Coordinates of N, CA, C and O in Angstrom, one line a residue:
M1069 N 107.6 110.4 96.2 CA 106.7 110.8 95.1 C 105.5 109.9 95.1 O 105.6 108.7 95.2
V1070 N 104.3 110.5 95.1 CA 103.1 109.7 95.0 C 102.7 109.5 93.6 O 102.6 110.4 92.8
D1071 N 102.5 108.2 93.2 CA 102.1 108.0 91.8 C 100.6 107.8 91.6 O 100.2 107.7 90.5
H1072 N 99.8 107.8 92.7 CA 98.4 107.8 92.5 C 97.8 108.2 93.9 O 98.4 108.2 94.9
W1073 N 96.5 108.6 93.8 CA 95.8 109.0 94.9 C 94.6 108.1 95.2 O 94.1 107.5 94.2
I1074 N 94.2 107.9 96.4 CA 93.0 107.2 96.8 C 92.0 108.3 97.2 O 92.3 109.0 98.2
E1075 N 90.9 108.4 96.5 CA 89.9 109.4 96.8 C 89.1 109.0 98.1 O 88.8 107.8 98.3
G1076 N 88.8 110.0 98.9 CA 88.0 109.8 100.1 C 87.2 111.0 100.5 O 87.4 112.1 99.9
V1077 N 86.3 110.8 101.4 CA 85.5 111.9 101.9 C 85.7 112.1 103.4 O 86.0 111.1 104.1
D1078 N 85.5 113.3 103.9 CA 85.6 113.7 105.3 C 84.1 114.1 105.7 O 83.6 115.1 105.1
I1079 N 83.6 113.4 106.6 CA 82.2 113.7 107.1 C 82.2 114.0 108.5 O 82.7 113.3 109.4
S1080 N 81.8 115.2 108.9 CA 81.8 115.7 110.3 C 80.3 115.6 110.8 O 79.4 115.1 110.1
V1081 N 80.2 116.0 112.0 CA 78.9 116.1 112.6 C 77.9 116.9 111.8 O 76.7 116.7 111.8
Y1082 N 78.4 117.9 111.1 CA 77.6 118.9 110.4 C 76.9 118.3 109.2 O 75.9 118.9 108.7
Q1083 N 77.3 117.2 108.7 CA 76.7 116.5 107.5 C 75.5 115.6 108.0 O 74.8 115.1 107.2
G1084 N 75.4 115.4 109.3 CA 74.4 114.6 109.8 C 74.4 113.1 109.4 O 75.5 112.6 109.2
S1085 N 73.3 112.5 109.3 CA 73.2 111.1 109.0 C 73.2 111.0 107.4 O 72.3 111.5 106.8
V1086 N 74.2 110.3 106.9 CA 74.3 110.2 105.4 C 73.6 108.9 105.1 O 73.9 107.8 105.6
D1087 N 72.6 108.9 104.2 CA 71.8 107.7 103.9 C 72.6 106.7 102.9 O 73.6 107.1 102.3
Q1088 N 72.1 105.5 102.9 CA 72.8 104.4 102.2 C 73.0 104.7 100.7 O 74.0 104.6 100.1
P1089 N 71.9 105.2 100.0 CA 72.1 105.6 98.6 C 73.2 106.6 98.3 O 73.9 106.5 97.3
T1090 N 73.3 107.5 99.2 CA 74.4 108.5 99.1 C 75.8 107.9 99.2 O 76.7 108.1 98.4
W1091 N 75.9 107.0 100.2 CA 77.2 106.3 100.3 C 77.5 105.4 99.0 O 78.6 105.4 98.5
E1092 N 76.5 104.8 98.5 CA 76.7 104.0 97.3 C 77.0 104.8 96.1 O 77.9 104.5 95.3
R1093 N 76.4 106.0 96.0 CA 76.8 106.9 94.9 C 78.2 107.4 95.0 O 79.0 107.5 94.1
L1094 N 78.6 107.7 96.3 CA 80.0 108.2 96.5 C 81.0 107.1 96.1 O 82.0 107.4 95.4
Y1095 N 80.7 105.8 96.4 CA 81.5 104.7 95.9 C 81.6 104.6 94.4 O 82.6 104.5 93.8
Q1096 N 80.4 104.7 93.8 CA 80.3 104.7 92.3 C 81.1 105.8 91.7 O 81.6 105.6 90.6
Q1097 N 81.2 106.9 92.4 CA 81.9 108.1 91.8 C 83.4 108.0 92.1 O 84.2 108.9 91.8
G1098 N 83.9 106.9 92.7 CA 85.3 106.7 92.9 C 85.9 107.0 94.3 O 87.1 106.8 94.6
Q1099 N 85.0 107.3 95.3 CA 85.4 107.5 96.7 C 85.7 106.1 97.2 O 84.9 105.2 97.1
R1100 N 86.9 106.0 97.9 CA 87.2 104.7 98.5 C 87.5 104.7 100.0 O 87.6 103.6 100.6
V1101 N 87.5 105.9 100.6 CA 87.8 106.0 102.0 C 86.8 107.0 102.6 O 86.5 108.0 102.0
A1102 N 86.2 106.6 103.7 CA 85.3 107.6 104.5 C 85.9 107.8 105.8 O 86.1 106.9 106.6
V1103 N 86.3 109.1 106.1 CA 86.8 109.4 107.4 C 85.7 110.2 108.1 O 85.4 111.3 107.7
I1104 N 85.2 109.7 109.2 CA 84.1 110.2 109.9 C 84.5 110.8 111.2 O 85.1 110.1 112.0
G1105 N 84.2 112.1 111.4 CA 84.5 112.7 112.7 C 83.7 112.1 113.8 O 82.5 112.0 113.7
S1106 N 84.3 111.6 114.9 CA 83.6 111.0 116.0 C 83.5 111.8 117.2 O 82.6 111.8 118.0
W1107 N 84.6 112.6 117.4 CA 84.6 113.5 118.6 C 85.1 114.9 118.1 O 86.1 115.0 117.4
H1108 N 84.3 115.9 118.4 CA 84.6 117.3 117.8 C 85.1 118.2 118.9 O 84.7 119.4 118.9
G1109 N 85.9 117.8 119.8 CA 86.4 118.7 120.8 C 85.7 118.7 122.1 O 86.3 118.5 123.2
L1110 N 84.4 119.0 122.1 CA 83.6 119.0 123.3 C 82.4 118.1 123.2 O 81.6 118.0 124.2
S1111 N 82.1 117.6 122.1 CA 80.9 116.7 121.9 C 81.1 115.7 120.9 O 82.0 115.8 120.0
S1112 N 80.4 114.6 121.0 CA 80.5 113.5 120.0 C 79.6 113.7 118.8 O 78.7 114.6 118.9
N1113 N 79.9 113.0 117.8 CA 79.0 113.0 116.6 C 78.0 111.8 116.8 O 78.4 110.7 116.7
P1114 N 76.7 112.1 117.0 CA 75.7 111.1 117.2 C 75.5 110.2 116.0 O 74.8 109.2 116.1
H1115 N 76.0 110.7 114.8 CA 75.8 110.0 113.6 C 77.0 109.1 113.2 O 77.0 108.4 112.2
A1116 N 78.1 109.2 114.0 CA 79.3 108.5 113.6 C 79.1 107.0 113.4 O 79.5 106.5 112.3
E1117 N 78.6 106.3 114.3 CA 78.5 104.8 114.2 C 77.7 104.4 112.9 O 78.0 103.6 112.1
G1118 N 76.5 105.1 112.8 CA 75.7 104.8 111.6 C 76.3 105.1 110.3 O 76.2 104.4 109.3
N1119 N 77.0 106.3 110.2 CA 77.7 106.7 109.0 C 78.8 105.7 108.7 O 79.0 105.3 107.5
L1120 N 79.6 105.3 109.7 CA 80.6 104.3 109.5 C 80.1 103.0 108.9 O 80.6 102.4 108.0
A1121 N 79.0 102.5 109.5 CA 78.4 101.3 109.1 C 77.9 101.3 107.7 O 78.1 100.4 106.9
R1122 N 77.2 102.4 107.3 CA 76.7 102.6 105.9 C 77.8 102.7 104.9 O 77.8 102.2 103.8
A1123 N 78.9 103.5 105.3 CA 80.0 103.6 104.4 C 80.7 102.3 104.1 O 81.0 101.9 103.0
E1124 N 80.9 101.5 105.2 CA 81.5 100.2 105.0 C 80.6 99.3 104.2 O 81.1 98.6 103.3
A1125 N 79.3 99.3 104.4 CA 78.4 98.5 103.6 C 78.4 98.9 102.1 O 78.2 98.0 101.3
A1126 N 78.8 100.1 101.8 CA 78.9 100.6 100.4 C 80.2 100.2 99.8 O 80.4 100.4 98.6
G1127 N 81.1 99.7 100.6 CA 82.4 99.3 100.1 C 83.6 100.2 100.4 O 84.7 99.9 100.0
L1128 N 83.4 101.3 101.2 CA 84.5 102.2 101.5 C 85.3 101.7 102.7 O 84.7 101.0 103.6
T1129 N 86.5 101.9 102.7 CA 87.4 101.7 103.9 C 87.0 102.8 104.9 O 86.8 104.0 104.5
I1130 N 86.9 102.5 106.1 CA 86.4 103.4 107.1 C 87.5 103.8 108.1 O 88.3 103.0 108.5
A1131 N 87.4 105.1 108.6 CA 88.3 105.6 109.6 C 87.6 106.7 110.3 O 86.5 107.1 109.9
T1132 N 88.2 107.2 111.4 CA 87.6 108.3 112.1 C 88.7 109.3 112.5 O 89.9 109.0 112.4
Y1133 N 88.2 110.5 112.8 CA 89.1 111.5 113.4 C 88.6 112.0 114.6 O 87.3 112.1 114.8
I1134 N 89.5 112.4 115.6 CA 89.1 112.8 116.9 C 89.8 114.2 117.1 O 91.0 114.3 117.0
A1135 N 89.0 115.2 117.3 CA 89.6 116.5 117.6 C 89.9 116.7 119.0 O 89.2 116.4 119.9
L1136 N 91.1 117.2 119.3 CA 91.6 117.5 120.6 C 91.6 119.0 120.8 O 92.1 119.8 119.9
N1137 N 91.1 119.5 121.9 CA 91.3 120.9 122.3 C 91.3 121.1 123.8 O 92.4 121.1 124.3
R1138 N 90.2 121.1 124.5 CA 90.3 121.5 125.9 C 90.4 120.3 126.8 O 90.8 120.4 127.9
L1139 N 89.9 119.1 126.4 CA 89.9 117.9 127.3 C 91.3 117.2 127.1 O 91.9 117.3 126.0
P1140 N 91.6 116.4 128.1 CA 92.8 115.6 127.9 C 92.7 114.6 126.7 O 91.5 114.1 126.5
G1141 N 93.7 114.3 126.0 CA 93.7 113.5 124.9 C 93.1 112.1 125.1 O 92.3 111.6 124.3
R1142 N 93.4 111.5 126.3 CA 92.9 110.2 126.6 C 91.3 110.3 126.7 O 90.7 109.4 126.2
V1143 N 90.8 111.3 127.2 CA 89.3 111.5 127.4 C 88.7 111.7 126.0 O 87.7 111.0 125.7
A1144 N 89.3 112.5 125.1 CA 88.8 112.7 123.8 C 88.8 111.4 123.0 O 87.8 111.1 122.3
V1145 N 89.9 110.6 123.1 CA 89.9 109.4 122.3 C 88.9 108.4 122.9 O 88.2 107.7 122.1
E1146 N 88.7 108.3 124.1 CA 87.7 107.4 124.7 C 86.3 107.8 124.2 O 85.5 107.0 123.9
N1147 N 86.0 109.1 124.2 CA 84.7 109.6 123.7 C 84.5 109.3 122.2 O 83.4 108.9 121.8
G1148 N 85.6 109.4 121.5 CA 85.5 109.1 120.0 C 85.2 107.6 119.9 O 84.4 107.2 119.0
K1149 N 85.9 106.8 120.7 CA 85.7 105.3 120.6 C 84.2 105.0 120.9 O 83.6 104.2 120.2
I1150 N 83.7 105.6 121.9 CA 82.3 105.4 122.3 C 81.4 105.8 121.1 O 80.4 105.0 120.8
A1151 N 81.6 106.9 120.5 CA 80.8 107.4 119.4 C 80.8 106.4 118.2 O 79.9 106.3 117.5
C1152 N 82.0 105.8 118.0 CA 82.1 104.8 116.9 C 81.4 103.5 117.2 O 81.1 102.7 116.3
G1153 N 81.2 103.2 118.5 CA 80.5 102.0 118.9 C 81.1 100.7 118.3 O 82.3 100.5 118.3
R1154 N 80.2 99.9 117.8 CA 80.6 98.6 117.2 C 81.5 98.7 116.0 O 82.2 97.7 115.6
M1155 N 81.7 99.8 115.4 CA 82.5 100.0 114.2 C 84.0 100.3 114.6 O 84.9 100.2 113.8
W1156 N 84.3 100.6 115.9 CA 85.7 100.9 116.3 C 86.7 99.8 115.9 O 87.7 100.2 115.3
P1157 N 86.4 98.5 116.1 CA 87.4 97.5 115.7 C 87.6 97.4 114.2 O 88.6 96.8 113.7
K1158 N 86.7 98.0 113.4 CA 86.8 97.8 111.9 C 87.5 99.0 111.3 O 87.7 99.0 110.1
L1159 N 87.9 100.0 112.1 CA 88.5 101.2 111.5 C 89.9 100.9 111.0 O 90.7 100.2 111.6
A1160 N 90.2 101.5 109.8 CA 91.5 101.3 109.2 C 92.6 102.2 110.0 O 93.7 101.8 110.1
F1161 N 92.1 103.3 110.5 CA 93.0 104.2 111.3 C 92.1 105.2 112.0 O 91.0 105.4 111.8
V1162 N 92.8 105.8 113.0 CA 92.2 106.9 113.8 C 93.2 108.1 113.7 O 94.3 108.0 114.0
A1163 N 92.7 109.2 113.1 CA 93.5 110.4 113.0 C 93.2 111.4 114.2 O 92.0 111.5 114.6
I1164 N 94.2 112.0 114.7 CA 94.0 112.9 115.7 C 94.1 114.3 115.1 O 95.1 114.7 114.4
D1165 N 93.1 115.1 115.3 CA 93.0 116.5 114.8 C 93.2 117.4 115.9 O 92.4 117.7 116.7
C1166 N 94.5 117.9 116.0 CA 94.8 118.8 117.1 C 94.4 120.3 116.8 O 94.8 120.9 115.8
E1167 N 93.5 120.8 117.6 CA 93.0 122.1 117.4 C 93.3 122.9 118.7 O 92.4 123.5 119.3
I1168 N 94.5 122.9 119.1 CA 94.9 123.6 120.3 C 95.8 124.8 119.9 O 96.7 124.7 119.1
D1169 N 95.4 126.0 120.5 CA 96.2 127.2 120.3 C 97.7 127.0 120.7 O 98.0 126.4 121.7

């Protein structure tokens, strides 16, 4: 039984580059975790590293998700790691998003 929830946001490549004031507002509104998509199956999120850095600067715990589909899992994870750049060692967790038929 869960007695409380930790609020968080899921940011994919489609949200683009989220600016610092937005991250700060999200934190003020109670968001505490930012899970940023770094690899979306066949392409990386060019905004992943910047969004992770700004989310962390605003006080959020940061994590990433990596979508698997057509490429081998090892390749997808390596590409996600590259997209996270210098923020990779700071991640609380890496979630694998399996999108395989």
